Amino acid sequence: MHITVVMPFRPQPSREYAHDISVAHWRRLLPSVPVTNVDTGDEPFNSAACRNAGVYGAAQSEADVVVIADADTLVAERPLWQAIEGATRSGLVHLPYTEYRALGAEGSAQYRAGVPLHDCAAVTVPGACSGIYVTTPETWWAHGGQDERFRGWGFEDAAWELAHTTLLGAPPVRHEGNVYSLHHSPAAKEGPQYEANAALCHRYHQAANDPTAMRALIEGR
């Protein structure tokens, strides 16, 4: 099985340590698997476009499974392998966690000091559907990938989950376990682009459970 890890990433002072820890983590879990940073050059940074570009590049290299990983997120080995194996059979995207835990500054400092992840101070993020996706290229494109109209921070993951569930007939498959996100300076959650992202996500909610409407929304990109 040919696996590749793609990581949307643009260097920023508060994010570089988390990126380095994440890359080292992936090399421990999947030592023979390439880990590739992806930046489409969009301004502002476009996570959806980077994820799509990462899957496209992985397909060009004939990858069977693509792990799309945020550059600040760590996962356990067992649910990761369950997700990898499941993604090759199910026709759905797999998420290698049932709980997303944000470490924050305190928890990240604890982890860097050698405290095990499960003992680090963290806040659980209910309903999280981002961080790490495990998919085949065919499954990713079968429901349109992610919408590159979401720019800057916010909402592309929630819209993606709605499209996945509506067009593939089921939500992403989750595997029991935790992922942990490391601390960095937060993105602005206000302003015209944030409001545009929120409005676009509302259109996804309106199209939910209606495959014709969802397909039209996706094809209108």
PDB file of C-alpha atoms in Angstrom:
ATOM      1  CA  MET A   1       0.000   0.000   0.000  1.00  0.00           C
ATOM      2  CA  HIS A   2       1.365   3.406  -0.998  1.00  0.00           C
ATOM      3  CA  ILE A   3       0.635   5.989   1.732  1.00  0.00           C
ATOM      4  CA  THR A   4       1.600   9.646   1.772  1.00  0.00           C
ATOM      5  CA  VAL A   5       1.182  12.405   4.359  1.00  0.00           C
ATOM      6  CA  VAL A   6       0.429  15.919   3.119  1.00  0.00           C
ATOM      7  CA  MET A   7       0.562  18.858   5.482  1.00  0.00           C
ATOM      8  CA  PRO A   8      -0.846  22.326   4.707  1.00  0.00           C
ATOM      9  CA  PHE A   9       1.729  24.692   6.128  1.00  0.00           C
ATOM     10  CA  ARG A  10       3.084  28.211   5.818  1.00  0.00           C
ATOM     11  CA  PRO A  11       5.894  29.173   8.217  1.00  0.00           C
ATOM     12  CA  GLN A  12       4.904  31.574  10.992  1.00  0.00           C
ATOM     13  CA  PRO A  13       6.905  32.187  14.178  1.00  0.00           C
ATOM     14  CA  SER A  14       4.336  30.676  16.551  1.00  0.00           C
ATOM     15  CA  ARG A  15       3.701  27.641  14.323  1.00  0.00           C
ATOM     16  CA  GLU A  16       7.156  26.427  13.364  1.00  0.00           C
ATOM     17  CA  TYR A  17       7.834  24.496  16.580  1.00  0.00           C
ATOM     18  CA  ALA A  18       4.486  22.692  16.211  1.00  0.00           C
ATOM     19  CA  HIS A  19       5.284  21.846  12.591  1.00  0.00           C
ATOM     20  CA  ASP A  20       8.649  20.381  13.560  1.00  0.00           C
ATOM     21  CA  ILE A  21       7.093  18.295  16.336  1.00  0.00           C
ATOM     22  CA  SER A  22       4.374  17.103  13.951  1.00  0.00           C
ATOM     23  CA  VAL A  23       6.832  16.060  11.250  1.00  0.00           C
ATOM     24  CA  ALA A  24       8.912  14.140  13.806  1.00  0.00           C
ATOM     25  CA  HIS A  25       5.737  12.493  15.102  1.00  0.00           C
ATOM     26  CA  TRP A  26       4.753  11.317  11.604  1.00  0.00           C
ATOM     27  CA  ARG A  27       8.229   9.977  10.956  1.00  0.00           C
ATOM     28  CA  ARG A  28       7.992   7.887  14.111  1.00  0.00           C
ATOM     29  CA  LEU A  29       4.548   6.546  13.227  1.00  0.00           C
ATOM     30  CA  LEU A  30       5.156   6.025   9.496  1.00  0.00           C
ATOM     31  CA  PRO A  31       8.933   5.941   9.031  1.00  0.00           C
ATOM     32  CA  SER A  32       8.890   4.955   5.360  1.00  0.00           C
ATOM     33  CA  VAL A  33       6.124   7.373   4.327  1.00  0.00           C
ATOM     34  CA  PRO A  34       6.877  10.767   2.743  1.00  0.00           C
ATOM     35  CA  VAL A  35       5.672  13.854   4.628  1.00  0.00           C
ATOM     36  CA  THR A  36       5.151  16.806   2.282  1.00  0.00           C
ATOM     37  CA  ASN A  37       4.336  20.425   3.132  1.00  0.00           C
ATOM     38  CA  VAL A  38       1.758  22.058   0.878  1.00  0.00           C
ATOM     39  CA  ASP A  39       1.264  25.793   0.334  1.00  0.00           C
ATOM     40  CA  THR A  40      -0.683  27.007  -2.709  1.00  0.00           C
ATOM     41  CA  GLY A  41       0.539  30.571  -2.196  1.00  0.00           C
ATOM     42  CA  ASP A  42      -2.959  31.998  -1.749  1.00  0.00           C
ATOM     43  CA  GLU A  43      -3.428  35.153   0.280  1.00  0.00           C
ATOM     44  CA  PRO A  44      -4.716  34.698   2.853  1.00  0.00           C
ATOM     45  CA  PHE A  45      -3.577  31.136   3.478  1.00  0.00           C
ATOM     46  CA  ASN A  46      -6.128  28.706   2.083  1.00  0.00           C
ATOM     47  CA  SER A  47      -6.294  25.416   3.996  1.00  0.00           C
ATOM     48  CA  ALA A  48      -8.929  23.950   1.673  1.00  0.00           C
ATOM     49  CA  ALA A  49      -6.842  24.661  -1.417  1.00  0.00           C
ATOM     50  CA  CYS A  50      -3.762  23.153   0.241  1.00  0.00           C
ATOM     51  CA  ARG A  51      -5.636  19.993   1.151  1.00  0.00           C
ATOM     52  CA  ASN A  52      -6.967  19.631  -2.379  1.00  0.00           C
ATOM     53  CA  ALA A  53      -3.525  20.271  -3.861  1.00  0.00           C
ATOM     54  CA  GLY A  54      -2.029  17.724  -1.488  1.00  0.00           C
ATOM     55  CA  VAL A  55      -4.481  15.048  -2.580  1.00  0.00           C
ATOM     56  CA  TYR A  56      -3.915  15.902  -6.237  1.00  0.00           C
ATOM     57  CA  GLY A  57      -0.146  15.606  -5.822  1.00  0.00           C
ATOM     58  CA  ALA A  58      -0.511  12.345  -3.931  1.00  0.00           C
ATOM     59  CA  ALA A  59      -2.657  10.928  -6.723  1.00  0.00           C
ATOM     60  CA  GLN A  60      -0.032  11.960  -9.252  1.00  0.00           C
ATOM     61  CA  SER A  61       2.480   9.919  -7.273  1.00  0.00           C
ATOM     62  CA  GLU A  62       0.032   6.977  -7.323  1.00  0.00           C
ATOM     63  CA  ALA A  63      -0.696   7.017  -3.591  1.00  0.00           C
ATOM     64  CA  ASP A  64      -3.399   4.599  -2.478  1.00  0.00           C
ATOM     65  CA  VAL A  65      -4.121   6.466   0.767  1.00  0.00           C
ATOM     66  CA  VAL A  66      -3.560  10.119   1.644  1.00  0.00           C
ATOM     67  CA  VAL A  67      -3.271  11.338   5.219  1.00  0.00           C
ATOM     68  CA  ILE A  68      -4.094  15.053   5.246  1.00  0.00           C
ATOM     69  CA  ALA A  69      -2.632  16.362   8.491  1.00  0.00           C
ATOM     70  CA  ASP A  70      -2.687  19.807  10.042  1.00  0.00           C
ATOM     71  CA  ALA A  71       0.823  20.909  10.943  1.00  0.00           C
ATOM     72  CA  ASP A  72       0.011  21.102  14.644  1.00  0.00           C
ATOM     73  CA  THR A  73      -1.912  17.871  15.256  1.00  0.00           C
ATOM     74  CA  LEU A  74      -0.708  14.581  16.757  1.00  0.00           C
ATOM     75  CA  VAL A  75      -2.507  11.226  16.548  1.00  0.00           C
ATOM     76  CA  ALA A  76      -2.190   7.796  18.156  1.00  0.00           C
ATOM     77  CA  GLU A  77      -0.887   4.880  16.105  1.00  0.00           C
ATOM     78  CA  ARG A  78      -3.764   2.397  16.519  1.00  0.00           C
ATOM     79  CA  PRO A  79      -6.658   4.594  15.294  1.00  0.00           C
ATOM     80  CA  LEU A  80      -4.438   5.917  12.520  1.00  0.00           C
ATOM     81  CA  TRP A  81      -3.861   2.426  11.127  1.00  0.00           C
ATOM     82  CA  GLN A  82      -7.535   1.580  11.548  1.00  0.00           C
ATOM     83  CA  ALA A  83      -8.362   4.669   9.501  1.00  0.00           C
ATOM     84  CA  ILE A  84      -5.788   3.846   6.822  1.00  0.00           C
ATOM     85  CA  GLU A  85      -7.057   0.308   6.419  1.00  0.00           C
ATOM     86  CA  GLY A  86     -10.696   1.379   6.470  1.00  0.00           C
ATOM     87  CA  ALA A  87     -10.233   4.139   3.918  1.00  0.00           C
ATOM     88  CA  THR A  88      -9.172   1.622   1.276  1.00  0.00           C
ATOM     89  CA  ARG A  89     -12.471  -0.287   1.560  1.00  0.00           C
ATOM     90  CA  SER A  90     -15.293   1.988   2.642  1.00  0.00           C
ATOM     91  CA  GLY A  91     -15.539   4.732   0.018  1.00  0.00           C
ATOM     92  CA  LEU A  92     -15.663   7.229   2.905  1.00  0.00           C
ATOM     93  CA  VAL A  93     -13.146   9.545   4.540  1.00  0.00           C
ATOM     94  CA  HIS A  94     -11.916   8.316   7.932  1.00  0.00           C
ATOM     95  CA  LEU A  95     -11.065  10.409  10.989  1.00  0.00           C
ATOM     96  CA  PRO A  96      -8.606   8.696  13.368  1.00  0.00           C
ATOM     97  CA  TYR A  97     -10.230  10.088  16.507  1.00  0.00           C
ATOM     98  CA  THR A  98     -13.429  10.431  18.479  1.00  0.00           C
ATOM     99  CA  GLU A  99     -12.132  13.302  20.626  1.00  0.00           C
ATOM    100  CA  TYR A 100     -10.188  16.375  19.521  1.00  0.00           C
ATOM    101  CA  ARG A 101      -8.158  17.932  22.331  1.00  0.00           C
ATOM    102  CA  ALA A 102      -6.562  21.390  22.061  1.00  0.00           C
ATOM    103  CA  LEU A 103      -3.503  21.529  24.309  1.00  0.00           C
ATOM    104  CA  GLY A 104      -3.214  25.294  24.563  1.00  0.00           C
ATOM    105  CA  ALA A 105      -0.059  27.015  25.764  1.00  0.00           C
ATOM    106  CA  GLU A 106       0.061  25.138  29.075  1.00  0.00           C
ATOM    107  CA  GLY A 107      -0.491  21.686  27.609  1.00  0.00           C
ATOM    108  CA  SER A 108       1.935  22.290  24.758  1.00  0.00           C
ATOM    109  CA  ALA A 109       4.638  23.358  27.208  1.00  0.00           C
ATOM    110  CA  GLN A 110       3.963  20.238  29.261  1.00  0.00           C
ATOM    111  CA  TYR A 111       4.295  18.014  26.202  1.00  0.00           C
ATOM    112  CA  ARG A 112       7.554  19.667  25.184  1.00  0.00           C
ATOM    113  CA  ALA A 113       8.807  19.031  28.725  1.00  0.00           C
ATOM    114  CA  GLY A 114       8.121  15.312  28.365  1.00  0.00           C
ATOM    115  CA  VAL A 115       4.631  14.880  29.814  1.00  0.00           C
ATOM    116  CA  PRO A 116       2.632  12.187  27.927  1.00  0.00           C
ATOM    117  CA  LEU A 117      -0.029  13.626  25.643  1.00  0.00           C
ATOM    118  CA  HIS A 118      -2.933  12.109  27.555  1.00  0.00           C
ATOM    119  CA  ASP A 119      -1.733  13.802  30.764  1.00  0.00           C
ATOM    120  CA  CYS A 120      -1.264  17.285  29.269  1.00  0.00           C
ATOM    121  CA  ALA A 121      -3.733  20.072  30.056  1.00  0.00           C
ATOM    122  CA  ALA A 122      -6.234  20.286  27.209  1.00  0.00           C
ATOM    123  CA  VAL A 123      -9.696  21.458  26.201  1.00  0.00           C
ATOM    124  CA  THR A 124     -11.971  19.101  24.278  1.00  0.00           C
ATOM    125  CA  VAL A 125     -13.446  20.605  21.096  1.00  0.00           C
ATOM    126  CA  PRO A 126     -16.949  19.134  20.625  1.00  0.00           C
ATOM    127  CA  GLY A 127     -17.891  18.167  17.087  1.00  0.00           C
ATOM    128  CA  ALA A 128     -14.425  18.733  15.630  1.00  0.00           C
ATOM    129  CA  CYS A 129     -14.053  17.250  12.151  1.00  0.00           C
ATOM    130  CA  SER A 130     -10.680  18.587  11.093  1.00  0.00           C
ATOM    131  CA  GLY A 131      -7.051  18.023  12.081  1.00  0.00           C
ATOM    132  CA  ILE A 132      -6.380  14.739  10.308  1.00  0.00           C
ATOM    133  CA  TYR A 133      -8.260  13.172   7.400  1.00  0.00           C
ATOM    134  CA  VAL A 134      -7.501   9.748   5.938  1.00  0.00           C
ATOM    135  CA  THR A 135      -8.798   9.154   2.425  1.00  0.00           C
ATOM    136  CA  THR A 136      -8.188   7.723  -0.993  1.00  0.00           C
ATOM    137  CA  PRO A 137      -7.929  10.262  -3.806  1.00  0.00           C
ATOM    138  CA  GLU A 138     -11.065   8.771  -5.390  1.00  0.00           C
ATOM    139  CA  THR A 139     -13.117   9.258  -2.227  1.00  0.00           C
ATOM    140  CA  TRP A 140     -11.865  12.816  -1.754  1.00  0.00           C
ATOM    141  CA  TRP A 141     -12.986  13.874  -5.214  1.00  0.00           C
ATOM    142  CA  ALA A 142     -16.236  11.869  -5.107  1.00  0.00           C
ATOM    143  CA  HIS A 143     -17.697  14.518  -2.802  1.00  0.00           C
ATOM    144  CA  GLY A 144     -15.822  17.502  -4.206  1.00  0.00           C
ATOM    145  CA  GLY A 145     -12.858  17.725  -1.842  1.00  0.00           C
ATOM    146  CA  GLN A 146     -12.910  20.984   0.120  1.00  0.00           C
ATOM    147  CA  ASP A 147     -14.314  24.288  -1.066  1.00  0.00           C
ATOM    148  CA  GLU A 148     -11.500  26.704  -1.877  1.00  0.00           C
ATOM    149  CA  ARG A 149     -13.843  29.674  -1.527  1.00  0.00           C
ATOM    150  CA  PHE A 150     -13.192  29.389   2.208  1.00  0.00           C
ATOM    151  CA  ARG A 151     -10.175  31.604   2.712  1.00  0.00           C
ATOM    152  CA  GLY A 152      -8.299  32.435   5.884  1.00  0.00           C
ATOM    153  CA  TRP A 153      -9.699  30.866   9.045  1.00  0.00           C
ATOM    154  CA  GLY A 154     -12.863  28.969   9.494  1.00  0.00           C
ATOM    155  CA  PHE A 155     -15.773  26.846   8.374  1.00  0.00           C
ATOM    156  CA  GLU A 156     -14.258  24.823   5.525  1.00  0.00           C
ATOM    157  CA  ASP A 157     -14.175  21.697   7.685  1.00  0.00           C
ATOM    158  CA  ALA A 158     -17.824  22.000   8.769  1.00  0.00           C
ATOM    159  CA  ALA A 159     -18.923  22.550   5.157  1.00  0.00           C
ATOM    160  CA  TRP A 160     -16.817  19.604   4.037  1.00  0.00           C
ATOM    161  CA  GLU A 161     -18.466  17.285   6.573  1.00  0.00           C
ATOM    162  CA  LEU A 162     -21.918  18.328   5.338  1.00  0.00           C
ATOM    163  CA  ALA A 163     -20.930  17.681   1.713  1.00  0.00           C
ATOM    164  CA  HIS A 164     -19.409  14.318   2.603  1.00  0.00           C
ATOM    165  CA  THR A 165     -22.493  13.161   4.491  1.00  0.00           C
ATOM    166  CA  THR A 166     -24.921  14.395   1.837  1.00  0.00           C
ATOM    167  CA  LEU A 167     -23.119  13.147  -1.273  1.00  0.00           C
ATOM    168  CA  LEU A 168     -21.596   9.917   0.056  1.00  0.00           C
ATOM    169  CA  GLY A 169     -24.603   8.948   2.144  1.00  0.00           C
ATOM    170  CA  ALA A 170     -22.828   8.737   5.496  1.00  0.00           C
ATOM    171  CA  PRO A 171     -20.677  10.888   7.770  1.00  0.00           C
ATOM    172  CA  PRO A 172     -16.914  10.373   7.912  1.00  0.00           C
ATOM    173  CA  VAL A 173     -15.957   7.190   9.773  1.00  0.00           C
ATOM    174  CA  ARG A 174     -14.435   7.810  13.194  1.00  0.00           C
ATOM    175  CA  HIS A 175     -12.053   5.527  15.077  1.00  0.00           C
ATOM    176  CA  GLU A 176     -11.852   5.473  18.858  1.00  0.00           C
ATOM    177  CA  GLY A 177      -9.027   7.659  20.113  1.00  0.00           C
ATOM    178  CA  ASN A 178      -7.781  11.213  20.579  1.00  0.00           C
ATOM    179  CA  VAL A 179      -5.910  13.743  18.523  1.00  0.00           C
ATOM    180  CA  TYR A 180      -4.070  16.643  20.131  1.00  0.00           C
ATOM    181  CA  SER A 181      -3.433  20.063  18.614  1.00  0.00           C
ATOM    182  CA  LEU A 182      -0.439  22.097  19.730  1.00  0.00           C
ATOM    183  CA  HIS A 183      -0.699  25.764  20.634  1.00  0.00           C
ATOM    184  CA  HIS A 184      -0.041  28.667  18.271  1.00  0.00           C
ATOM    185  CA  SER A 185      -1.236  32.256  17.901  1.00  0.00           C
ATOM    186  CA  PRO A 186      -4.939  32.194  16.983  1.00  0.00           C
ATOM    187  CA  ALA A 187      -6.222  33.448  13.655  1.00  0.00           C
ATOM    188  CA  ALA A 188      -8.617  36.377  13.556  1.00  0.00           C
ATOM    189  CA  LYS A 189     -12.236  35.293  13.876  1.00  0.00           C
ATOM    190  CA  GLU A 190     -13.765  38.498  12.583  1.00  0.00           C
ATOM    191  CA  GLY A 191     -13.786  40.742   9.542  1.00  0.00           C
ATOM    192  CA  PRO A 192     -15.188  40.536   6.002  1.00  0.00           C
ATOM    193  CA  GLN A 193     -13.505  37.242   5.034  1.00  0.00           C
ATOM    194  CA  TYR A 194     -14.611  35.520   8.232  1.00  0.00           C
ATOM    195  CA  GLU A 195     -18.169  36.708   7.619  1.00  0.00           C
ATOM    196  CA  ALA A 196     -18.008  35.513   3.997  1.00  0.00           C
ATOM    197  CA  ASN A 197     -16.852  32.082   5.197  1.00  0.00           C
ATOM    198  CA  ALA A 198     -19.736  31.935   7.678  1.00  0.00           C
ATOM    199  CA  ALA A 199     -22.241  32.875   4.963  1.00  0.00           C
ATOM    200  CA  LEU A 200     -20.906  30.210   2.608  1.00  0.00           C
ATOM    201  CA  CYS A 201     -21.084  27.594   5.336  1.00  0.00           C
ATOM    202  CA  HIS A 202     -24.729  28.565   5.905  1.00  0.00           C
ATOM    203  CA  ARG A 203     -25.394  27.689   2.261  1.00  0.00           C
ATOM    204  CA  TYR A 204     -23.939  24.233   2.946  1.00  0.00           C
ATOM    205  CA  HIS A 205     -26.317  23.805   5.867  1.00  0.00           C
ATOM    206  CA  GLN A 206     -29.203  24.755   3.604  1.00  0.00           C
ATOM    207  CA  ALA A 207     -28.123  22.128   1.036  1.00  0.00           C
ATOM    208  CA  ALA A 208     -27.541  19.384   3.615  1.00  0.00           C
ATOM    209  CA  ASN A 209     -29.390  16.113   2.929  1.00  0.00           C
ATOM    210  CA  ASP A 210     -30.255  17.282  -0.606  1.00  0.00           C
ATOM    211  CA  PRO A 211     -27.700  15.741  -3.002  1.00  0.00           C
ATOM    212  CA  THR A 212     -28.926  17.774  -5.982  1.00  0.00           C
ATOM    213  CA  ALA A 213     -28.627  21.064  -4.125  1.00  0.00           C
ATOM    214  CA  MET A 214     -25.269  20.078  -2.631  1.00  0.00           C
ATOM    215  CA  ARG A 215     -23.852  19.086  -5.994  1.00  0.00           C
ATOM    216  CA  ALA A 216     -25.016  22.379  -7.492  1.00  0.00           C
ATOM    217  CA  LEU A 217     -23.376  24.305  -4.658  1.00  0.00           C
ATOM    218  CA  ILE A 218     -20.103  22.443  -5.182  1.00  0.00           C
ATOM    219  CA  GLU A 219     -20.183  22.763  -8.953  1.00  0.00           C
ATOM    220  CA  GLY A 220     -20.769  26.498  -8.626  1.00  0.00           C
ATOM    221  CA  ARG A 221     -17.295  27.090  -7.193  1.00  0.00           C
TER     222      ARG A 221
END
